[in-house]
Amino acid sequence: MGGKISSAIMFAVFVLLVTSDNNPFHLWDHLEPYPFVRLLNADGAIGTSSNFNGESHTLCLATDEDSFKKYVDHSPANSIALAITAPLLTSDNLDRISRSRHVKSIAVLYGKHNLTAFSPANPTGESEPSDSHRWNPHGNSIRFREYSFPIVFLNENDSKKVITAATKNADKKFSYPQFGLFIDSFMHGTEDAETCLRRDVCQPIGGQSVWATFNLTTATKDTLMISSSADSDALPYRMAFGANSATSASVAVLLAAEALSHLKEMFTADRRVLFALFSAESFGHVGSRRFVHDLEHFKCTKGAAATEPGVGVSCDEPYLPDTAFTQIKLDSIKMVLDTQMVGGNGVRPNEPFFVHSPNSASNSFADQVIAVANGISQNVSMSGVVGVPPSPVAAFATSAVKAVVLSDFNDTFTDQFYHSRFDDHVESVERVCKAAEILATTAMKFVLNDTDSRASVNCTLAKLIIDCFTIDLGCDFLQRYGFPSDYNDTTWTDDRRRANLYSSVFQASSTATTPLLSFAYNFLAHVTDHSKSRKSCESHSDCKSGQCIASECVSGAAYFHRAVSLAFDYSDGSHFTVNNFSTSESSWTESNWQSLSVRINQLDDPAAEAGFLVFGLFLTLSTAALARWGGSSKAIRSLG
């Protein structure tokens, strides 16, 4: 009898618990945000991390400075998770949160909320602080600071859920039960890059750059390099769309290559043009510095390339699948024409392009570019600033190469959202086409000594490529170049599927890279192929030589090149060690992190939880007593 009674009591209590509004185990909803990932270099760490197992705090909502101040200074609970709009994500406000005893985590809501300018990057536009020119006047440097509390960024649907939960808390005057926000975004990397690499809890930021040429037969041919940065950065890193900061200039380079591919003389001329799209430029110009270094100093210590490097020849240590770049000598590169931000974002109508020169030695080449542009009725002026904006040109600073940068801006970025999640569109495809025309016509003059002709750029193609990367990465055009329709390295926002251009981490044994660089490789392999006739194909196995791109067998001269800092060694192909932590080399690494877990849950009154504990103890003791009583009664009956 006692056993039946105790079982009935336990069942009744269980039903009460799972149906009660005070059930502390009830979860309302799981969210899918993006974290502010921790990065580390030689000097320390930036970014955020939660505690090891995460924590839940009372959810509050701040949509303006008044509500922000109210919750930071006078919290309705001992610890709160504060949801804020984008305009509140400022350096000063993050400092106030750091000093607050109540705010334990931050969730940034989706959308601009009338934000007119925002850049979490440094004012110089570089990843390292310096006293150089402030190209990025809206930069507040919050990307490069460390915070003691986790910060996550919400998508549109999750923002609505958080707003609803926080509003219910406020409407109830934060009485229990409350809605809390649980965040577990623990980052394993601590202290600095050297420490985390030794503990094997971080990896170098990097990737794969892409380069191509029409003519790779002679290593000493005088060469003009046409280049751009092809990666971007943002808070959060998964929303580094880089539409203007990376896509606009990269598309201009690709358009120039396509225009020149129709000139058969480009494949046989005594001079050549080299196209290069560099990765990991946002973190110390890793891609361009590695490329320049390898052109001058590369040495294979093990593998086929140890004796005779070249096209199709691999190296085992360090691992490189192809050493075709050895067919280019650094001193054969006479000029570099780099392109940065030519999408017209923030540019007034009829504004000129600007050419930036790093020194007096490059001024003559700058004058040549301006003369070529003026000759085809393009408005280009010399920048009023001595020096160049953040670009691959910095990698050639110690060489005899004449290098300049073509851009939309004069002394400061016209784009108000540099390296932010709001750099999500290109305002003027026409300006991208004009920039491509300047690049291609300059190349025609250098390679063919053609001073009269004007390159013909396909502006329809420009719009097609830009729309694919800023609106729908599953577009039919990209599928022709090997992209699956459900390509997963994307971010869905506003019913758009935009490409994420964060370079990610370097993988020695893989050519994995950003969607833009993957496409660039296939596109350049296609346009640099000079076959008179091409065989149709459906897969690489259909081609006796080369590869199947855009349904054709091609053997173009396009290649990946490792983009990993000279600060790191990886002779065994996987484990990285510190090589040189000098101030001249980037040492950025990304911390390893466990699966992100963020959810809205229900918080109980601590007093009620204590009551549940007391009641549980009482129930346990009562059940034990009833069971004992029942057993004793049965024993007495058996004796009788």
XYZ file of C-alpha atoms in Angstrom:
640
model
C 0.000 0.000 0.000
C 2.799 2.414 0.933
C 4.602 1.761 -2.385
C 1.454 2.598 -4.352
C 0.940 5.803 -2.392
C 4.535 6.948 -2.881
C 4.398 6.206 -6.606
C 1.176 8.176 -6.937
C 2.681 11.136 -5.078
C 5.827 11.168 -7.252
C 3.752 10.963 -10.447
C 1.558 13.858 -9.325
C 4.577 16.000 -8.491
C 6.165 15.178 -11.863
C 2.999 16.316 -13.690
C 2.939 19.483 -11.579
C 6.550 20.298 -12.457
C 6.378 19.762 -16.201
C 3.127 21.702 -16.577
C 3.966 24.556 -14.229
C 4.915 28.023 -15.489
C 7.697 27.815 -12.935
C 9.344 24.778 -14.573
C 13.035 25.752 -14.622
C 13.861 23.138 -17.272
C 11.403 24.420 -19.870
C 13.236 25.806 -22.974
C 11.414 28.317 -25.102
C 13.542 28.397 -28.243
C 16.970 27.660 -29.663
C 18.627 30.432 -31.690
C 21.191 30.413 -34.501
C 23.310 33.558 -34.031
C 26.895 34.320 -35.069
C 29.518 34.833 -32.338
C 32.207 37.488 -31.962
C 35.045 34.993 -32.392
C 38.272 35.298 -30.423
C 41.420 35.966 -32.471
C 44.979 35.999 -31.140
C 48.288 37.407 -32.345
C 51.732 37.957 -30.868
C 50.433 40.775 -28.650
C 47.411 39.035 -27.128
C 43.745 38.316 -27.822
C 40.753 40.152 -29.261
C 37.097 39.215 -29.392
C 34.933 37.453 -26.819
C 34.222 34.155 -25.122
C 31.616 32.845 -22.715
C 32.353 30.774 -19.622
C 33.141 27.128 -20.314
C 29.580 25.847 -19.901
C 27.777 29.072 -20.707
C 25.382 31.091 -18.557
C 21.802 32.349 -18.669
C 20.808 35.873 -17.642
C 17.606 37.907 -17.548
C 16.826 39.238 -21.026
C 16.474 43.019 -21.465
C 16.036 45.198 -24.544
C 17.717 48.559 -25.302
C 16.734 50.355 -28.502
C 18.071 53.830 -27.728
C 20.599 55.580 -25.503
C 18.066 56.206 -22.724
C 17.032 52.566 -22.375
C 20.657 51.488 -22.743
C 21.721 53.762 -19.886
C 18.805 52.582 -17.746
C 19.746 48.927 -17.977
C 23.496 49.433 -17.686
C 23.247 51.703 -14.653
C 20.136 50.346 -12.918
C 19.632 46.704 -13.716
C 16.264 45.055 -12.928
C 18.138 41.854 -12.008
C 21.489 40.833 -10.592
C 22.662 39.777 -14.051
C 21.201 40.585 -17.442
C 21.713 39.716 -21.100
C 21.212 42.956 -23.001
C 19.820 42.939 -26.549
C 20.835 46.135 -28.390
C 20.365 47.695 -31.810
C 23.296 48.289 -34.156
C 23.667 52.051 -33.431
C 24.344 51.214 -29.767
C 27.356 49.050 -30.645
C 29.943 51.770 -30.059
C 33.315 51.839 -28.385
C 32.031 54.051 -25.553
C 29.026 51.836 -24.893
C 31.144 48.692 -24.815
C 33.393 50.412 -22.290
C 30.326 51.204 -20.154
C 29.224 47.572 -20.336
C 32.712 46.452 -19.305
C 32.431 48.617 -16.182
C 28.898 47.460 -15.408
C 28.361 44.869 -12.682
C 25.062 43.719 -14.153
C 25.455 43.225 -17.922
C 26.913 39.761 -18.519
C 26.302 39.279 -22.253
C 25.249 41.167 -25.388
C 23.000 40.178 -28.301
C 23.068 42.549 -31.284
C 19.771 42.731 -33.145
C 19.475 42.391 -36.889
C 19.234 45.488 -39.113
C 20.735 48.949 -39.558
C 18.136 50.839 -37.485
C 18.824 54.118 -39.349
C 22.578 53.724 -38.954
C 24.340 56.032 -41.434
C 27.937 54.940 -40.862
C 29.580 52.050 -39.062
C 32.996 50.429 -39.271
C 34.364 48.154 -36.519
C 37.802 48.273 -38.177
C 40.738 50.509 -37.232
C 40.809 54.116 -38.520
C 43.843 53.244 -40.654
C 41.949 50.388 -42.267
C 44.726 47.992 -41.242
C 44.553 45.089 -38.779
C 47.401 46.492 -36.691
C 47.245 49.853 -34.882
C 49.610 52.457 -36.276
C 50.113 56.168 -36.768
C 49.650 55.965 -40.532
C 47.019 57.865 -42.497
C 43.412 57.524 -41.291
C 41.769 56.196 -44.465
C 38.768 54.936 -42.499
C 37.426 57.894 -40.476
C 34.411 55.934 -39.213
C 36.546 53.118 -37.827
C 35.940 52.621 -34.087
C 38.360 49.667 -33.642
C 35.884 47.528 -31.683
C 36.807 44.568 -33.917
C 40.325 44.627 -32.492
C 39.565 44.788 -28.780
C 39.030 42.064 -26.193
C 35.883 41.892 -24.062
C 35.175 39.892 -20.915
C 31.571 39.089 -21.873
C 30.179 37.162 -24.869
C 28.684 39.034 -27.828
C 26.485 37.363 -30.427
C 24.776 38.732 -33.548
C 21.212 37.690 -34.327
C 19.522 37.058 -37.642
C 16.158 38.585 -38.472
C 13.946 35.779 -37.153
C 15.896 35.312 -33.932
C 15.850 39.077 -33.334
C 12.056 38.992 -33.358
C 12.041 36.180 -30.804
C 14.455 38.009 -28.503
C 12.489 41.259 -28.762
C 9.276 39.400 -27.879
C 10.828 37.703 -24.851
C 12.517 40.880 -23.560
C 9.313 42.878 -24.032
C 7.339 40.303 -21.998
C 9.907 40.629 -19.225
C 9.524 44.409 -19.166
C 5.698 44.244 -19.355
C 5.679 42.002 -16.292
C 8.113 44.366 -14.564
C 10.597 41.491 -14.536
C 8.537 39.397 -12.161
C 9.135 35.653 -12.183
C 9.132 33.520 -14.212
C 11.410 35.499 -16.538
C 12.831 34.864 -19.957
C 16.606 34.536 -19.988
C 19.199 34.324 -22.741
C 21.640 31.438 -22.437
C 24.948 31.789 -24.346
C 27.675 29.175 -24.606
C 30.339 30.465 -27.010
C 33.467 29.280 -25.249
C 36.750 29.899 -27.116
C 39.687 27.619 -26.296
C 42.465 30.022 -27.322
C 43.943 32.172 -24.552
C 46.828 34.563 -23.940
C 48.460 34.961 -27.374
C 49.134 33.238 -30.708
C 52.330 31.525 -29.596
C 50.636 30.012 -26.557
C 47.524 28.812 -28.341
C 49.534 27.300 -31.208
C 51.692 25.413 -28.717
C 48.529 24.103 -27.061
C 47.034 23.334 -30.477
C 43.873 25.344 -29.794
C 44.075 27.861 -32.617
C 44.966 28.032 -36.324
C 46.568 30.747 -38.471
C 44.196 32.985 -40.392
C 44.794 32.469 -44.090
C 43.543 30.655 -47.143
C 44.351 30.446 -50.833
C 45.085 33.319 -53.194
C 44.499 32.935 -56.936
C 46.720 34.058 -59.794
C 46.658 33.545 -63.551
C 48.327 34.633 -66.776
C 47.982 34.132 -70.520
C 51.634 33.234 -71.008
C 53.770 31.242 -68.567
C 56.502 30.042 -70.907
C 59.382 32.246 -69.748
C 60.160 33.207 -66.152
C 61.957 36.431 -67.056
C 59.290 38.084 -69.220
C 58.559 41.679 -68.236
C 55.298 41.503 -66.324
C 52.474 43.836 -65.320
C 50.521 42.565 -62.322
C 46.857 43.560 -62.028
C 45.642 42.739 -58.527
C 43.093 43.267 -55.782
C 42.228 42.133 -52.277
C 39.652 39.344 -52.424
C 38.691 38.856 -48.777
C 36.894 40.970 -46.223
C 36.144 41.139 -42.510
C 33.205 42.136 -40.322
C 31.454 41.763 -37.012
C 30.427 39.002 -37.046
C 32.914 37.278 -39.321
C 30.158 35.152 -40.914
C 28.673 38.355 -42.341
C 31.834 39.626 -44.032
C 30.041 40.241 -47.324
C 32.706 42.671 -48.570
C 30.581 43.743 -51.537
C 32.489 46.976 -52.066
C 35.700 46.303 -50.129
C 36.469 43.051 -52.004
C 33.922 42.035 -54.637
C 33.860 45.279 -56.653
C 37.633 45.385 -57.252
C 37.940 41.628 -57.767
C 35.210 41.697 -60.408
C 37.029 44.572 -62.137
C 40.160 42.385 -62.345
C 38.160 39.437 -63.702
C 36.445 41.640 -66.291
C 39.828 42.958 -67.431
C 41.083 39.382 -67.847
C 38.003 38.411 -69.837
C 38.348 41.459 -72.118
C 42.031 40.747 -72.808
C 41.392 37.040 -73.443
C 39.830 37.948 -76.800
C 43.180 39.334 -78.012
C 45.206 36.361 -79.296
C 48.409 38.430 -79.138
C 48.192 38.362 -75.315
C 49.105 34.643 -75.387
C 52.299 35.080 -77.438
C 53.620 38.587 -76.708
C 57.115 39.251 -75.362
C 55.557 40.834 -72.285
C 52.750 39.502 -70.155
C 50.040 40.474 -67.675
C 49.588 38.617 -64.396
C 46.239 38.653 -62.583
C 46.261 38.139 -58.814
C 43.453 38.065 -56.253
C 44.934 37.869 -52.775
C 43.419 36.229 -49.703
C 43.794 37.182 -46.011
C 44.681 40.765 -46.913
C 42.416 41.987 -44.110
C 44.839 40.561 -41.551
C 48.224 42.015 -42.425
C 48.332 41.431 -46.201
C 49.110 37.771 -45.660
C 48.319 36.640 -49.209
C 50.389 39.236 -51.056
C 53.331 39.085 -48.641
C 53.502 35.304 -48.952
C 53.284 35.477 -52.761
C 56.093 38.033 -53.024
C 58.238 36.086 -50.556
C 57.747 32.808 -52.418
C 58.606 34.399 -55.763
C 61.963 35.432 -54.347
C 62.839 32.886 -51.666
C 60.821 29.689 -52.095
C 62.761 26.454 -51.624
C 61.289 22.949 -51.708
C 63.152 20.615 -49.329
C 61.304 17.402 -50.155
C 59.374 16.192 -53.186
C 59.508 16.491 -56.970
C 59.849 20.269 -56.856
C 63.062 19.958 -54.852
C 64.914 19.277 -58.102
C 62.841 20.937 -60.802
C 59.849 23.038 -59.725
C 57.326 24.171 -62.289
C 53.848 23.695 -63.724
C 52.216 20.557 -62.366
C 55.144 19.766 -60.046
C 54.324 19.398 -56.347
C 56.372 19.860 -53.195
C 56.025 17.732 -50.068
C 57.828 20.051 -47.618
C 56.363 22.578 -47.437
C 53.292 21.043 -49.000
C 52.334 22.747 -52.263
C 50.240 20.966 -54.900
C 51.785 23.021 -57.708
C 54.936 25.133 -58.030
C 53.988 26.915 -61.265
C 54.723 30.269 -59.588
C 58.449 29.520 -59.928
C 57.956 30.410 -63.614
C 57.708 34.038 -62.503
C 60.651 35.934 -61.060
C 60.041 38.845 -58.732
C 62.393 41.111 -60.651
C 60.415 40.411 -63.835
C 57.389 42.187 -62.328
C 57.971 45.755 -63.420
C 54.650 47.279 -62.419
C 51.676 46.527 -60.171
C 48.283 48.086 -60.818
C 46.141 47.267 -57.803
C 42.434 48.012 -57.464
C 40.498 48.768 -54.280
C 36.829 49.635 -53.706
C 35.533 50.728 -57.108
C 31.839 49.987 -56.541
C 30.830 53.627 -56.182
C 29.524 53.250 -52.617
C 29.184 56.744 -51.173
C 30.579 58.364 -54.349
C 28.850 61.409 -55.779
C 27.880 61.344 -59.478
C 30.703 62.169 -61.915
C 33.375 61.871 -59.221
C 36.757 60.743 -60.627
C 38.725 57.658 -59.760
C 41.962 58.263 -57.886
C 45.434 56.793 -58.292
C 47.553 56.369 -55.154
C 51.330 56.157 -55.322
C 53.505 54.876 -52.441
C 56.580 56.916 -53.382
C 58.122 59.198 -55.979
C 59.548 56.232 -57.897
C 56.013 55.045 -58.691
C 54.710 58.472 -59.681
C 55.703 57.972 -63.317
C 53.575 54.817 -63.515
C 50.707 56.680 -61.844
C 50.978 59.324 -64.557
C 50.833 56.592 -67.218
C 47.645 55.120 -65.735
C 46.050 58.577 -65.613
C 47.074 59.235 -69.228
C 45.586 55.918 -70.371
C 42.344 56.646 -68.524
C 42.056 60.140 -69.922
C 42.709 58.743 -73.385
C 39.565 56.616 -73.139
C 37.529 59.448 -71.576
C 37.711 58.131 -68.023
C 38.118 60.704 -65.277
C 41.101 59.808 -63.069
C 43.132 62.069 -60.762
C 46.190 61.685 -58.554
C 45.367 61.262 -54.865
C 46.296 64.147 -52.620
C 47.777 61.758 -50.039
C 51.346 60.514 -50.261
C 51.148 56.774 -49.720
C 48.681 54.028 -50.508
C 45.555 52.757 -48.751
C 45.448 49.190 -47.371
C 46.285 47.001 -50.370
C 48.675 44.313 -51.696
C 50.942 47.117 -52.898
C 52.453 47.162 -49.391
C 54.067 43.785 -50.101
C 56.204 45.321 -52.847
C 57.477 48.189 -50.696
C 61.051 46.881 -50.496
C 61.350 45.904 -54.159
C 62.057 47.940 -57.268
C 58.516 47.405 -58.542
C 56.515 50.491 -59.484
C 53.128 50.007 -57.878
C 49.965 52.110 -57.660
C 46.378 51.699 -56.453
C 43.247 52.657 -58.399
C 40.230 53.432 -56.199
C 37.004 55.387 -55.763
C 38.360 57.611 -52.994
C 40.924 60.360 -52.565
C 42.059 60.801 -48.949
C 39.384 58.812 -47.019
C 37.097 55.899 -47.820
C 33.817 56.999 -49.365
C 32.203 53.783 -48.186
C 30.721 54.426 -44.726
C 30.564 50.725 -43.810
C 34.079 49.415 -44.416
C 34.643 45.901 -43.056
C 31.192 45.676 -41.536
C 28.144 43.500 -42.139
C 26.531 46.458 -43.874
C 29.015 46.361 -46.778
C 26.446 44.237 -48.578
C 25.913 45.830 -52.003
C 27.635 47.541 -54.926
C 26.052 50.875 -55.762
C 27.425 51.313 -59.291
C 28.149 48.417 -61.646
C 29.003 51.097 -64.201
C 31.974 52.255 -62.126
C 33.200 48.667 -61.814
C 33.089 48.437 -65.620
C 34.963 51.717 -65.991
C 37.658 50.525 -63.596
C 37.973 47.260 -65.551
C 38.334 49.224 -68.774
C 41.196 51.245 -67.278
C 42.929 48.060 -66.106
C 42.571 46.264 -69.430
C 43.571 49.247 -71.578
C 46.650 49.845 -69.412
C 47.581 46.181 -69.906
C 47.167 46.499 -73.682
C 49.585 49.400 -73.707
C 52.134 47.564 -71.544
C 51.998 44.155 -73.232
C 51.194 45.068 -76.849
C 52.443 48.654 -76.927
C 49.001 49.537 -78.215
C 48.371 53.191 -77.488
C 45.375 53.644 -79.759
C 42.950 50.841 -78.917
C 40.428 50.703 -76.127
C 39.547 47.519 -74.265
C 35.991 46.265 -74.632
C 34.566 45.262 -71.253
C 31.440 43.139 -70.842
C 29.291 45.152 -68.427
C 26.438 42.643 -68.642
C 28.842 40.061 -67.247
C 29.831 42.488 -64.486
C 26.240 42.855 -63.285
C 25.708 39.111 -63.490
C 28.722 38.285 -61.296
C 28.013 41.041 -58.771
C 24.353 40.026 -58.425
C 25.373 36.408 -57.862
C 27.692 37.316 -54.979
C 25.509 39.969 -53.345
C 22.015 38.553 -53.939
C 22.000 34.842 -54.812
C 25.083 32.657 -54.657
C 22.994 29.812 -56.039
C 22.506 31.595 -59.372
C 22.641 29.636 -62.631
C 25.778 31.447 -63.824
C 27.881 30.326 -60.856
C 26.551 26.795 -61.166
C 28.152 26.711 -64.617
C 31.468 27.347 -62.862
C 31.122 24.492 -60.417
C 29.037 26.001 -57.622
C 26.246 23.776 -56.293
C 22.860 25.474 -56.046
C 22.839 24.846 -52.276
C 26.396 26.116 -51.623
C 26.507 26.347 -47.810
C 29.140 28.990 -47.012
C 26.569 31.760 -47.290
C 24.428 33.975 -45.131
C 20.719 34.391 -45.664
C 19.443 37.894 -44.951
C 16.562 39.867 -46.471
C 15.771 36.801 -48.620
C 19.246 37.146 -50.128
C 22.003 34.586 -50.105
C 25.224 36.549 -49.986
C 28.752 35.171 -50.012
C 30.850 35.328 -46.862
C 34.345 36.604 -47.774
C 36.112 36.104 -44.448
C 39.302 34.237 -45.349
C 38.949 31.724 -42.479
C 41.948 29.625 -41.390
C 44.766 28.217 -43.502
C 44.681 24.498 -44.309
C 47.960 23.287 -45.766
C 46.509 20.197 -47.431
C 43.467 21.866 -48.956
C 42.661 24.520 -51.534
C 39.474 25.435 -49.668
C 38.898 29.160 -49.893
C 36.150 31.779 -50.115
C 33.316 31.520 -52.683
C 34.729 34.525 -54.547
C 38.212 33.025 -54.882
C 36.855 29.602 -55.826
C 34.911 31.229 -58.639
C 37.879 33.399 -59.635
C 40.070 30.313 -60.040
C 37.591 28.601 -62.366
C 36.812 31.796 -64.268
C 40.476 32.642 -64.858
C 41.290 29.043 -65.836
C 38.555 29.369 -68.452
C 39.559 32.737 -69.923
C 43.318 32.035 -69.951
C 42.859 28.866 -72.005
C 43.912 29.544 -75.600
C 42.670 26.339 -77.231
C 41.256 26.890 -80.690
C 38.517 24.350 -80.020
C 37.236 23.027 -76.712
C 35.652 19.668 -76.025
C 32.298 19.657 -74.291
C 32.211 17.958 -70.895
C 30.114 17.256 -67.838
C 32.906 16.403 -65.390
C 36.708 16.483 -65.109
C 36.847 12.794 -66.076
C 35.582 13.733 -69.541
C 38.768 15.743 -70.202
C 42.005 14.041 -71.252
C 43.900 17.074 -69.997
C 42.912 20.139 -68.010
C 39.593 20.370 -66.241
C 35.906 20.732 -66.993
C 34.810 24.337 -66.415
C 31.613 25.879 -67.762
C 30.938 22.594 -69.613
C 34.200 22.841 -71.570
C 37.585 21.098 -71.221
C 40.125 23.866 -70.595
C 43.819 24.050 -69.706
C 44.172 27.649 -68.646
C 47.032 29.001 -66.553
C 45.226 29.663 -63.263
C 46.607 28.572 -59.900
C 46.008 28.685 -56.182
C 48.773 29.986 -53.949
C 49.070 29.490 -50.199
C 48.109 32.515 -48.126
C 49.729 31.878 -44.754
C 51.846 34.321 -42.782
C 55.626 34.151 -42.791
C 55.328 34.159 -38.991
C 54.409 30.456 -39.049
C 56.096 27.185 -40.007
C 54.170 24.064 -40.971
C 56.765 21.667 -42.353
C 54.672 18.601 -41.487
C 51.655 19.976 -43.324
C 49.336 20.339 -40.350
C 50.928 21.457 -37.068
C 51.919 25.103 -36.988
C 54.769 26.562 -34.990
C 56.075 30.071 -34.538
C 58.758 31.044 -37.006
C 59.110 34.774 -36.755
C 57.041 37.029 -34.535
C 58.643 40.189 -35.830
C 56.578 43.334 -36.035
C 56.606 43.160 -39.834
C 54.706 39.870 -40.137
C 51.083 39.179 -39.321
C 50.548 36.614 -36.564
C 46.755 36.447 -36.448
C 45.186 33.142 -35.468
C 41.601 32.068 -34.880
C 40.746 30.257 -31.671
C 39.201 26.803 -31.798
C 35.722 26.830 -30.353
C 33.105 24.298 -29.419
C 29.622 24.230 -30.861
C 27.795 27.494 -30.281
C 24.686 27.117 -28.122
C 22.307 30.045 -27.638
C 18.730 29.772 -26.458
C 15.924 31.647 -24.801
C 14.998 29.823 -21.589
C 12.794 30.398 -18.589
C 14.278 31.589 -15.308
C 12.655 30.785 -12.008
C 12.535 32.812 -8.813
C 15.549 31.725 -6.726
C 13.222 31.526 -3.702
C 10.879 29.230 -5.638
C 13.820 27.090 -6.681
C 14.837 26.821 -3.032
C 11.256 25.810 -2.246
C 11.401 23.100 -4.887
C 14.593 21.825 -3.284
C 13.036 21.699 0.185
C 9.909 20.079 -1.219
C 12.024 17.530 -3.039
C 13.837 16.605 0.155
C 10.512 16.343 1.977
C 9.106 14.150 -0.783
C 12.147 11.891 -0.713
C 11.977 11.431 3.052
C 8.216 10.918 2.997
C 8.442 8.345 0.246
C 11.134 6.468 2.144
C 9.029 6.517 5.310
C 5.930 5.306 3.492
C 7.885 2.560 1.823
C 9.281 1.460 5.185
C 5.857 1.627 6.810
C 4.356 -0.391 3.994
C 7.080 -2.980 4.313
C 6.647 -3.202 8.113
C 2.881 -3.678 7.828
C 3.328 -6.484 5.326
C 5.824 -8.170 7.637
C 3.448 -7.969 10.630
C 0.594 -9.456 8.563
C 2.803 -12.328 7.480
C 3.669 -13.120 11.100
C 0.027 -13.147 12.026
